[in-house]
mmCIF file of C-alpha atoms in Angstrom:
data_model
loop_
_atom_site.group_PDB
_atom_site.id
_atom_site.type_symbol
_atom_site.label_atom_id
_atom_site.label_comp_id
_atom_site.label_asym_id
_atom_site.label_seq_id
_atom_site.Cartn_x
_atom_site.Cartn_y
_atom_site.Cartn_z
ATOM 1 C CA MET A 73 4.246 32.736 12.019
ATOM 2 C CA ALA A 74 0.883 31.857 13.629
ATOM 3 C CA ARG A 75 0.725 28.270 14.812
ATOM 4 C CA LEU A 76 -2.111 26.372 13.147
ATOM 5 C CA SER A 77 -2.754 22.634 13.394
ATOM 6 C CA ILE A 78 -4.942 20.685 10.967
ATOM 7 C CA ASP A 79 -6.496 17.347 11.987
ATOM 8 C CA PRO A 80 -8.194 15.087 9.384
ATOM 9 C CA LEU A 81 -11.683 13.801 10.249
ATOM 10 C CA PRO A 82 -13.900 11.138 8.627
ATOM 11 C CA GLY A 83 -15.859 12.192 5.558
ATOM 12 C CA ASN A 84 -13.103 14.319 3.922
ATOM 13 C CA ARG A 85 -13.400 16.880 6.703
ATOM 14 C CA PHE A 86 -10.656 18.787 8.494
ATOM 15 C CA LYS A 87 -10.542 20.525 11.860
ATOM 16 C CA LEU A 88 -8.300 23.590 12.040
ATOM 17 C CA ARG A 89 -7.116 24.563 15.539
ATOM 18 C CA TRP A 90 -5.280 27.725 16.589
ATOM 19 C CA ARG A 91 -4.797 30.137 19.495
ATOM 20 C CA GLU A 92 -5.448 33.836 19.096
ATOM 21 C CA LEU A 93 -5.252 36.989 21.169
ATOM 22 C CA MET A 94 -8.281 37.607 23.378
ATOM 23 C CA PRO A 95 -9.789 41.084 22.803
ATOM 24 C CA GLY A 96 -10.292 43.294 25.847
ATOM 25 C CA ALA A 97 -13.092 45.722 26.747
ATOM 26 C CA ASP A 98 -11.196 48.669 25.263
ATOM 27 C CA GLY A 99 -10.685 46.921 21.941
ATOM 28 C CA GLN A 100 -7.064 46.204 22.707
ATOM 29 C CA PRO A 101 -5.710 42.706 23.412
ATOM 30 C CA ALA A 102 -6.544 41.630 26.972
ATOM 31 C CA ARG A 103 -3.748 41.075 29.469
ATOM 32 C CA GLY A 104 -3.562 38.977 32.614
ATOM 33 C CA THR A 105 -2.593 40.128 36.093
ATOM 34 C CA ASP A 106 1.011 39.326 35.245
ATOM 35 C CA GLY A 107 0.897 41.628 32.238
ATOM 36 C CA ARG A 108 1.004 38.828 29.658
ATOM 37 C CA LEU A 109 -1.289 38.795 26.661
ATOM 38 C CA LYS A 110 -4.282 36.464 27.041
ATOM 39 C CA ARG A 111 -5.006 33.914 24.325
ATOM 40 C CA ARG A 112 -7.958 31.684 23.598
ATOM 41 C CA ALA A 113 -8.260 28.388 21.693
ATOM 42 C CA ARG A 114 -10.482 28.287 18.619
ATOM 43 C CA SER A 115 -11.267 25.728 15.963
ATOM 44 C CA LEU A 116 -13.035 25.486 12.646
ATOM 45 C CA THR A 117 -14.247 22.395 10.748
ATOM 46 C CA VAL A 118 -14.374 22.519 6.956
ATOM 47 C CA LYS A 119 -15.064 19.975 4.240
ATOM 48 C CA GLY A 120 -12.721 19.345 1.327
ATOM 49 C CA ARG A 121 -9.048 20.044 0.732
ATOM 50 C CA ALA A 122 -9.708 23.260 -1.166
ATOM 51 C CA ALA A 123 -11.747 24.691 1.717
ATOM 52 C CA ARG A 124 -9.050 23.541 4.133
ATOM 53 C CA ASP A 125 -6.256 25.318 2.262
ATOM 54 C CA GLU A 126 -8.326 28.482 1.788
ATOM 55 C CA ALA A 127 -9.316 28.652 5.450
ATOM 56 C CA ALA A 128 -5.753 27.935 6.653
ATOM 57 C CA ALA A 129 -4.340 30.757 4.521
ATOM 58 C CA LYS A 130 -6.946 33.248 5.732
ATOM 59 C CA ILE A 131 -6.502 32.280 9.373
ATOM 60 C CA ARG A 132 -2.716 32.626 9.219
ATOM 61 C CA ARG A 133 -2.914 35.984 7.432
ATOM 62 C CA SER A 134 -5.522 37.335 9.865
ATOM 63 C CA LEU A 135 -3.537 36.196 12.905
ATOM 64 C CA MET A 136 -0.390 37.833 11.577
ATOM 65 C CA ASP A 137 -2.164 41.129 10.791
ATOM 66 C CA GLU A 138 -4.752 41.461 13.543
ATOM 67 C CA GLY A 139 -3.957 38.775 16.129
ATOM 68 C CA GLU A 140 -7.398 37.188 15.786
ATOM 69 C CA PHE A 141 -9.578 35.655 13.093
ATOM 70 C CA SER A 142 -13.213 36.432 12.333
ATOM 71 C CA LEU A 143 -15.017 33.804 10.277
ATOM 72 C CA PRO A 144 -16.595 35.308 7.102
ATOM 73 C CA THR A 145 -19.734 33.250 6.580
ATOM 74 C CA ALA A 146 -19.701 33.938 2.859
ATOM 75 C CA THR A 147 -16.248 32.523 2.164
ATOM 76 C CA VAL A 148 -15.741 29.498 4.407
ATOM 77 C CA GLU A 149 -18.404 26.867 4.939
ATOM 78 C CA GLU A 150 -18.549 25.294 8.387
ATOM 79 C CA VAL A 151 -19.590 21.638 8.290
ATOM 80 C CA PRO A 152 -22.233 20.371 10.707
ATOM 81 C CA GLN A 153 -20.800 18.113 13.402
ATOM 82 C CA VAL A 154 -22.226 14.797 12.194
ATOM 83 C CA ALA A 155 -20.058 11.807 11.269
ATOM 84 C CA ASN A 156 -20.391 9.692 8.151
ATOM 85 C CA LEU A 157 -21.762 6.429 9.534
ATOM 86 C CA GLU A 158 -20.155 4.291 6.821
ATOM 87 C CA HIS A 159 -16.714 5.710 7.628
ATOM 88 C CA ALA A 160 -17.383 4.948 11.291
ATOM 89 C CA ALA A 161 -18.280 1.353 10.371
ATOM 90 C CA VAL A 162 -14.998 1.008 8.436
ATOM 91 C CA ALA A 163 -13.108 2.188 11.533
ATOM 92 C CA TRP A 164 -15.025 -0.358 13.634
ATOM 93 C CA LEU A 165 -14.066 -3.149 11.212
ATOM 94 C CA ALA A 166 -10.410 -2.069 11.373
ATOM 95 C CA TRP A 167 -10.607 -2.330 15.158
ATOM 96 C CA LYS A 168 -12.244 -5.744 14.897
ATOM 97 C CA LYS A 169 -9.327 -6.982 12.767
ATOM 98 C CA THR A 170 -7.056 -6.537 15.796
ATOM 99 C CA ARG A 171 -9.296 -8.651 18.018
ATOM 100 C CA CYS A 172 -11.025 -11.256 15.861
ATOM 101 C CA LYS A 173 -10.097 -13.961 13.403
ATOM 102 C CA PRO A 174 -10.184 -13.090 9.681
ATOM 103 C CA ARG A 175 -13.236 -15.298 9.090
ATOM 104 C CA SER A 176 -15.208 -13.346 11.708
ATOM 105 C CA VAL A 177 -14.160 -9.993 10.251
ATOM 106 C CA VAL A 178 -15.369 -11.124 6.811
ATOM 107 C CA ALA A 179 -18.756 -11.974 8.360
ATOM 108 C CA TYR A 180 -18.932 -8.552 10.086
ATOM 109 C CA ALA A 181 -18.086 -6.816 6.805
ATOM 110 C CA GLY A 182 -20.899 -8.719 5.087
ATOM 111 C CA HIS A 183 -23.322 -7.646 7.802
ATOM 112 C CA MET A 184 -22.318 -3.977 7.368
ATOM 113 C CA LYS A 185 -22.670 -4.186 3.583
ATOM 114 C CA ARG A 186 -26.210 -5.604 3.798
ATOM 115 C CA PHE A 187 -27.153 -3.134 6.543
ATOM 116 C CA PHE A 188 -26.127 -0.023 4.607
ATOM 117 C CA GLU A 189 -27.738 -1.304 1.405
ATOM 118 C CA LEU A 190 -31.038 -1.780 3.230
ATOM 119 C CA ALA A 191 -30.674 1.423 5.272
ATOM 120 C CA ARG A 192 -30.330 3.436 2.057
ATOM 121 C CA GLU A 193 -33.409 1.711 0.681
ATOM 122 C CA LEU A 194 -35.508 2.366 3.791
ATOM 123 C CA LEU A 195 -34.293 5.941 4.324
ATOM 124 C CA LYS A 196 -34.446 6.716 0.572
ATOM 125 C CA ILE A 197 -30.800 7.813 0.420
ATOM 126 C CA LYS A 198 -29.099 7.771 -2.980
ATOM 127 C CA PRO A 199 -25.966 5.602 -3.356
ATOM 128 C CA SER A 200 -23.916 8.726 -4.062
ATOM 129 C CA ARG A 201 -24.944 10.374 -0.781
ATOM 130 C CA PRO A 202 -23.464 9.514 2.642
ATOM 131 C CA VAL A 203 -25.431 7.976 5.483
ATOM 132 C CA TRP A 204 -25.023 10.464 8.330
ATOM 133 C CA ALA A 205 -24.786 9.179 11.871
ATOM 134 C CA ASP A 206 -27.893 11.036 13.058
ATOM 135 C CA ARG A 207 -30.036 8.850 10.743
ATOM 136 C CA LEU A 208 -29.219 5.817 12.890
ATOM 137 C CA SER A 209 -32.064 4.906 15.233
ATOM 138 C CA ARG A 210 -33.755 2.018 16.980
ATOM 139 C CA ALA A 211 -36.604 2.207 14.493
ATOM 140 C CA LEU A 212 -34.153 1.815 11.604
ATOM 141 C CA VAL A 213 -32.556 -1.301 13.116
ATOM 142 C CA ILE A 214 -35.988 -2.800 13.883
ATOM 143 C CA ASP A 215 -37.128 -2.117 10.311
ATOM 144 C CA CYS A 216 -33.976 -3.740 8.916
ATOM 145 C CA VAL A 217 -34.478 -6.834 11.064
ATOM 146 C CA ARG A 218 -38.130 -7.110 10.042
ATOM 147 C CA THR A 219 -37.280 -6.676 6.354
ATOM 148 C CA TRP A 220 -34.565 -9.326 6.486
ATOM 149 C CA GLN A 221 -37.023 -11.720 8.099
ATOM 150 C CA GLU A 222 -39.650 -11.016 5.443
ATOM 151 C CA ARG A 223 -37.105 -11.617 2.687
ATOM 152 C CA GLY A 224 -36.337 -15.095 3.969
ATOM 153 C CA TYR A 225 -32.965 -14.691 5.683
ATOM 154 C CA SER A 226 -32.260 -17.358 8.290
ATOM 155 C CA LYS A 227 -32.932 -16.632 11.954
ATOM 156 C CA SER A 228 -29.283 -17.043 12.860
ATOM 157 C CA TRP A 229 -28.108 -14.653 10.122
ATOM 158 C CA VAL A 230 -30.666 -11.987 11.012
ATOM 159 C CA TYR A 231 -29.702 -12.123 14.669
ATOM 160 C CA SER A 232 -25.960 -12.045 13.885
ATOM 161 C CA ALA A 233 -26.316 -9.117 11.479
ATOM 162 C CA GLY A 234 -28.445 -7.163 13.932
ATOM 163 C CA ARG A 235 -25.968 -7.902 16.691
ATOM 164 C CA SER A 236 -23.128 -6.566 14.518
ATOM 165 C CA VAL A 237 -25.039 -3.333 13.899
ATOM 166 C CA ILE A 238 -25.618 -2.854 17.634
ATOM 167 C CA ASP A 239 -21.956 -3.571 18.430
ATOM 168 C CA MET A 240 -20.832 -1.053 15.803
ATOM 169 C CA TRP A 241 -23.326 1.519 17.132
ATOM 170 C CA ARG A 242 -22.060 1.156 20.702
ATOM 171 C CA TRP A 243 -18.419 1.329 19.627
ATOM 172 C CA VAL A 244 -18.742 4.554 17.633
ATOM 173 C CA SER A 245 -20.933 6.197 20.301
ATOM 174 C CA ASP A 246 -18.083 5.807 22.812
ATOM 175 C CA ASP A 247 -15.952 8.299 20.837
ATOM 176 C CA PRO A 248 -18.086 11.412 20.183
ATOM 177 C CA ASP A 249 -15.031 13.528 19.346
ATOM 178 C CA THR A 250 -14.115 11.316 16.382
ATOM 179 C CA PHE A 251 -17.677 10.340 15.434
ATOM 180 C CA PRO A 252 -19.967 13.243 16.405
ATOM 181 C CA GLY A 253 -23.721 13.120 16.115
ATOM 182 C CA VAL A 254 -24.195 9.429 16.938
ATOM 183 C CA PRO A 255 -27.464 8.874 18.854
ATOM 184 C CA THR A 256 -27.451 7.006 22.150
ATOM 185 C CA PRO A 257 -27.543 3.247 21.483
ATOM 186 C CA PRO A 258 -30.109 1.006 23.201
ATOM 187 C CA ARG A 259 -29.126 -0.200 26.666
ATOM 188 C CA GLU A 260 -30.005 -3.803 25.799
ATOM 189 C CA ALA A 261 -29.784 -5.493 22.417
ATOM 190 C CA LYS A 262 -33.097 -7.294 22.974
ATOM 191 C CA MET A 263 -34.859 -3.912 22.691
ATOM 192 C CA VAL A 264 -34.286 -3.963 18.910
ATOM 193 C CA LEU A 265 -33.228 -7.514 18.043
ATOM 194 C CA PRO A 266 -35.341 -10.657 17.696
ATOM 195 C CA ARG A 267 -35.102 -13.451 20.215
ATOM 196 C CA VAL A 268 -31.887 -15.416 20.258
ATOM 197 C CA PRO A 269 -32.399 -18.383 17.908
ATOM 198 C CA VAL A 270 -32.548 -21.756 19.647
ATOM 199 C CA TYR A 271 -30.067 -24.094 18.016
ATOM 200 C CA VAL A 272 -30.745 -27.827 17.920
ATOM 201 C CA ALA A 273 -27.683 -30.038 18.107
ATOM 202 C CA PRO A 274 -27.254 -32.003 14.859
ATOM 203 C CA PRO A 275 -27.382 -35.783 15.176
ATOM 204 C CA SER A 276 -23.875 -37.183 15.533
ATOM 205 C CA PRO A 277 -22.817 -40.146 13.380
ATOM 206 C CA THR A 278 -22.575 -43.559 14.962
ATOM 207 C CA LEU A 279 -19.291 -45.450 15.255
ATOM 208 C CA LYS A 280 -20.558 -47.862 12.602
ATOM 209 C CA GLU A 281 -21.098 -44.965 10.187
ATOM 210 C CA LEU A 282 -17.659 -43.522 10.980
ATOM 211 C CA ASP A 283 -16.030 -46.887 10.285
ATOM 212 C CA ALA A 284 -17.880 -47.093 6.967
ATOM 213 C CA CYS A 285 -16.598 -43.617 6.110
ATOM 214 C CA LEU A 286 -12.994 -44.628 6.905
ATOM 215 C CA ARG A 287 -13.272 -47.662 4.630
ATOM 216 C CA HIS A 288 -13.967 -45.362 1.673
ATOM 217 C CA ILE A 289 -10.709 -43.426 2.098
ATOM 218 C CA SER A 290 -8.067 -44.613 -0.354
ATOM 219 C CA PRO A 291 -5.473 -47.016 1.158
ATOM 220 C CA ASN A 292 -2.799 -44.852 -0.490
ATOM 221 C CA ALA A 293 -3.865 -41.834 1.585
ATOM 222 C CA VAL A 294 -2.076 -43.078 4.706
ATOM 223 C CA GLU A 295 -1.982 -39.684 6.418
ATOM 224 C CA SER A 296 -5.677 -39.063 5.824
ATOM 225 C CA ARG A 297 -6.589 -42.486 7.207
ATOM 226 C CA ARG A 298 -4.574 -41.843 10.374
ATOM 227 C CA VAL A 299 -6.208 -38.429 10.810
ATOM 228 C CA GLY A 300 -9.572 -40.111 10.280
ATOM 229 C CA VAL A 301 -8.787 -42.589 13.088
ATOM 230 C CA PHE A 302 -8.112 -39.650 15.440
ATOM 231 C CA LEU A 303 -11.355 -38.011 14.353
ATOM 232 C CA ARG A 304 -13.232 -41.261 14.942
ATOM 233 C CA TYR A 305 -11.912 -41.823 18.481
ATOM 234 C CA THR A 306 -11.814 -38.211 19.770
ATOM 235 C CA GLY A 307 -14.729 -36.401 18.130
ATOM 236 C CA LEU A 308 -12.502 -33.345 17.547
ATOM 237 C CA ARG A 309 -12.583 -31.070 14.526
ATOM 238 C CA ILE A 310 -9.960 -31.681 11.861
ATOM 239 C CA SER A 311 -8.219 -28.370 12.666
ATOM 240 C CA GLN A 312 -7.891 -29.484 16.290
ATOM 241 C CA VAL A 313 -6.453 -32.875 15.330
ATOM 242 C CA LEU A 314 -3.921 -31.352 12.913
ATOM 243 C CA GLY A 315 -2.909 -28.839 15.609
ATOM 244 C CA LEU A 316 -1.921 -31.554 18.096
ATOM 245 C CA ARG A 317 1.741 -31.788 19.070
ATOM 246 C CA MET A 318 3.499 -34.665 20.789
ATOM 247 C CA ARG A 319 3.473 -32.785 24.099
ATOM 248 C CA ASP A 320 -0.340 -32.634 23.941
ATOM 249 C CA LEU A 321 -0.698 -36.433 23.899
ATOM 250 C CA ASP A 322 -0.050 -38.308 27.152
ATOM 251 C CA LEU A 323 -0.075 -42.005 26.239
ATOM 252 C CA ASP A 324 0.445 -43.203 29.833
ATOM 253 C CA ALA A 325 -2.496 -41.186 31.158
ATOM 254 C CA ALA A 326 -4.493 -41.705 27.920
ATOM 255 C CA THR A 327 -5.332 -37.982 27.620
ATOM 256 C CA ILE A 328 -5.144 -35.292 24.933
ATOM 257 C CA ARG A 329 -4.721 -31.570 25.596
ATOM 258 C CA VAL A 330 -6.703 -29.580 23.004
ATOM 259 C CA THR A 331 -5.176 -26.151 22.312
ATOM 260 C CA VAL A 332 -6.836 -25.217 19.007
ATOM 261 C CA GLY A 333 -10.332 -23.737 18.976
ATOM 262 C CA LYS A 334 -12.720 -21.608 16.931
ATOM 263 C CA SER A 335 -12.627 -18.743 19.435
ATOM 264 C CA ARG A 336 -9.930 -17.260 21.637
ATOM 265 C CA GLN A 337 -11.864 -18.398 24.676
ATOM 266 C CA GLU A 338 -11.844 -21.997 23.424
ATOM 267 C CA GLU A 339 -8.098 -21.755 22.760
ATOM 268 C CA ALA A 340 -7.456 -20.291 26.215
ATOM 269 C CA GLU A 341 -9.378 -23.090 27.926
ATOM 270 C CA ALA A 342 -6.934 -25.703 26.516
ATOM 271 C CA ARG A 343 -9.090 -28.536 27.848
ATOM 272 C CA VAL A 344 -7.743 -31.988 28.623
ATOM 273 C CA MET A 345 -9.882 -34.919 27.497
ATOM 274 C CA PRO A 346 -9.545 -38.713 27.874
ATOM 275 C CA VAL A 347 -9.016 -40.876 24.804
ATOM 276 C CA SER A 348 -9.832 -44.473 24.045
ATOM 277 C CA LYS A 349 -7.332 -47.142 25.044
ATOM 278 C CA HIS A 350 -7.743 -48.555 21.538
ATOM 279 C CA LEU A 351 -6.394 -45.327 20.031
ATOM 280 C CA VAL A 352 -3.475 -45.320 22.489
ATOM 281 C CA ALA A 353 -2.575 -48.905 21.552
ATOM 282 C CA ASP A 354 -2.839 -48.084 17.841
ATOM 283 C CA VAL A 355 -0.477 -45.081 17.862
ATOM 284 C CA ARG A 356 2.041 -45.979 20.615
ATOM 285 C CA ASP A 357 4.554 -47.712 18.333
ATOM 286 C CA TRP A 358 3.956 -45.242 15.493
ATOM 287 C CA LEU A 359 4.773 -42.213 17.689
ATOM 288 C CA ALA A 360 7.707 -43.761 19.570
ATOM 289 C CA GLY A 361 10.842 -41.602 19.599
ATOM 290 C CA ARG A 362 9.160 -38.430 18.301
ATOM 291 C CA ASP A 363 10.203 -34.972 19.633
ATOM 292 C CA ARG A 364 7.863 -33.267 22.128
ATOM 293 C CA ASP A 365 7.473 -30.105 20.042
ATOM 294 C CA GLU A 366 6.813 -31.983 16.799
ATOM 295 C CA PHE A 367 3.336 -32.086 15.297
ATOM 296 C CA ILE A 368 1.666 -35.495 15.470
ATOM 297 C CA PHE A 369 0.821 -34.961 11.798
ATOM 298 C CA PRO A 370 3.697 -32.850 10.420
ATOM 299 C CA ALA A 371 3.941 -31.599 6.862
ATOM 300 C CA TRP A 372 6.264 -33.325 4.413
ATOM 301 C CA GLY A 373 9.836 -32.361 3.588
ATOM 302 C CA THR A 374 11.268 -29.098 4.874
ATOM 303 C CA ARG A 375 7.926 -27.956 6.306
ATOM 304 C CA LYS A 376 7.920 -30.297 9.302
ATOM 305 C CA SER A 377 7.486 -27.308 11.598
ATOM 306 C CA HIS A 378 3.970 -26.949 10.119
ATOM 307 C CA PRO A 379 0.968 -29.276 10.437
ATOM 308 C CA ALA A 380 0.032 -31.545 7.538
ATOM 309 C CA ASN A 381 -2.312 -30.187 4.886
ATOM 310 C CA VAL A 382 -5.087 -32.776 5.083
ATOM 311 C CA ARG A 383 -8.187 -31.313 3.441
ATOM 312 C CA PRO A 384 -11.664 -31.902 4.905
ATOM 313 C CA ASP A 385 -12.848 -32.684 1.367
ATOM 314 C CA THR A 386 -11.244 -36.100 1.728
ATOM 315 C CA PHE A 387 -13.663 -37.018 4.499
ATOM 316 C CA HIS A 388 -16.628 -35.268 2.845
ATOM 317 C CA SER A 389 -16.132 -37.420 -0.246
ATOM 318 C CA ALA A 390 -15.792 -40.591 1.845
ATOM 319 C CA TRP A 391 -18.960 -39.726 3.750
ATOM 320 C CA ALA A 392 -20.820 -39.041 0.506
ATOM 321 C CA GLU A 393 -19.726 -42.440 -0.855
ATOM 322 C CA ALA A 394 -20.788 -44.202 2.357
ATOM 323 C CA THR A 395 -24.154 -42.443 2.182
ATOM 324 C CA LYS A 396 -24.553 -43.406 -1.451
ATOM 325 C CA ARG A 397 -24.047 -47.077 -0.547
ATOM 326 C CA GLY A 398 -26.533 -46.819 2.340
ATOM 327 C CA GLN A 399 -23.852 -47.260 5.000
ATOM 328 C CA ALA A 400 -24.257 -43.791 6.564
#
């Protein structure tokens, strides 16, 4: 039986590959210098399962009867080599899941959703029709950015969404076999994106305000009050404080090794920072005799191998109460 392979492609398309006898000048199959029959590789791309099955049956029958296959233009429709851009974006998101944190992937998915909604509006493409890759262009990205700005989206969101579109564009353009028809992306993102927004550091609370906040945490919430003391003296995020283990705290050197971060780069840096002698004096007796691999704030009961579940809402409520009383 003729050997035929079928490879699925994005957009409900299929590529059929086979090898057939190469015809010679005399109409007979061509032979090489060693007397063996020559063969050539051919392929055909069709859309839909019905077209796939029909084409596969005709190719196999023709190869068995004649040794080669001639494509009847009236029976099998060949699909233009252009990828569905939305399918390519889904593949890009799946790749991002292997490299980014879930929260980041959710943000990227939101950017793609807004981009394709606006792209359909600008290109006048019906929701039932696909967005083909050859419709992607610098002008389209620039128009999307301008429209988002006019509709009141924040500078940071517009820049992040545009950056996601450019990253997706570059990723799919690197694989033309899987995603054919993708135009060449811009060499530099600044050619289509607005200027990088300048972020102003928010004013940090004073120690007096932090102390007022701690006073509004219930005395019964012992764990939360201790976490709040660490937050007050270190300036770390709550996720970083809850991620501290005994081996990360050196009481003699008065240092803390921070291993939890928002990004992989921040986690890899694992910076060591000094801590106040007042904090060291406050926790020395409390932490005496603890195991090195134990969390400083372990969960209760049988879940001691996990950090405590202290919710940020506790501190948000305390801060709101301190603000209400004019103390913060």
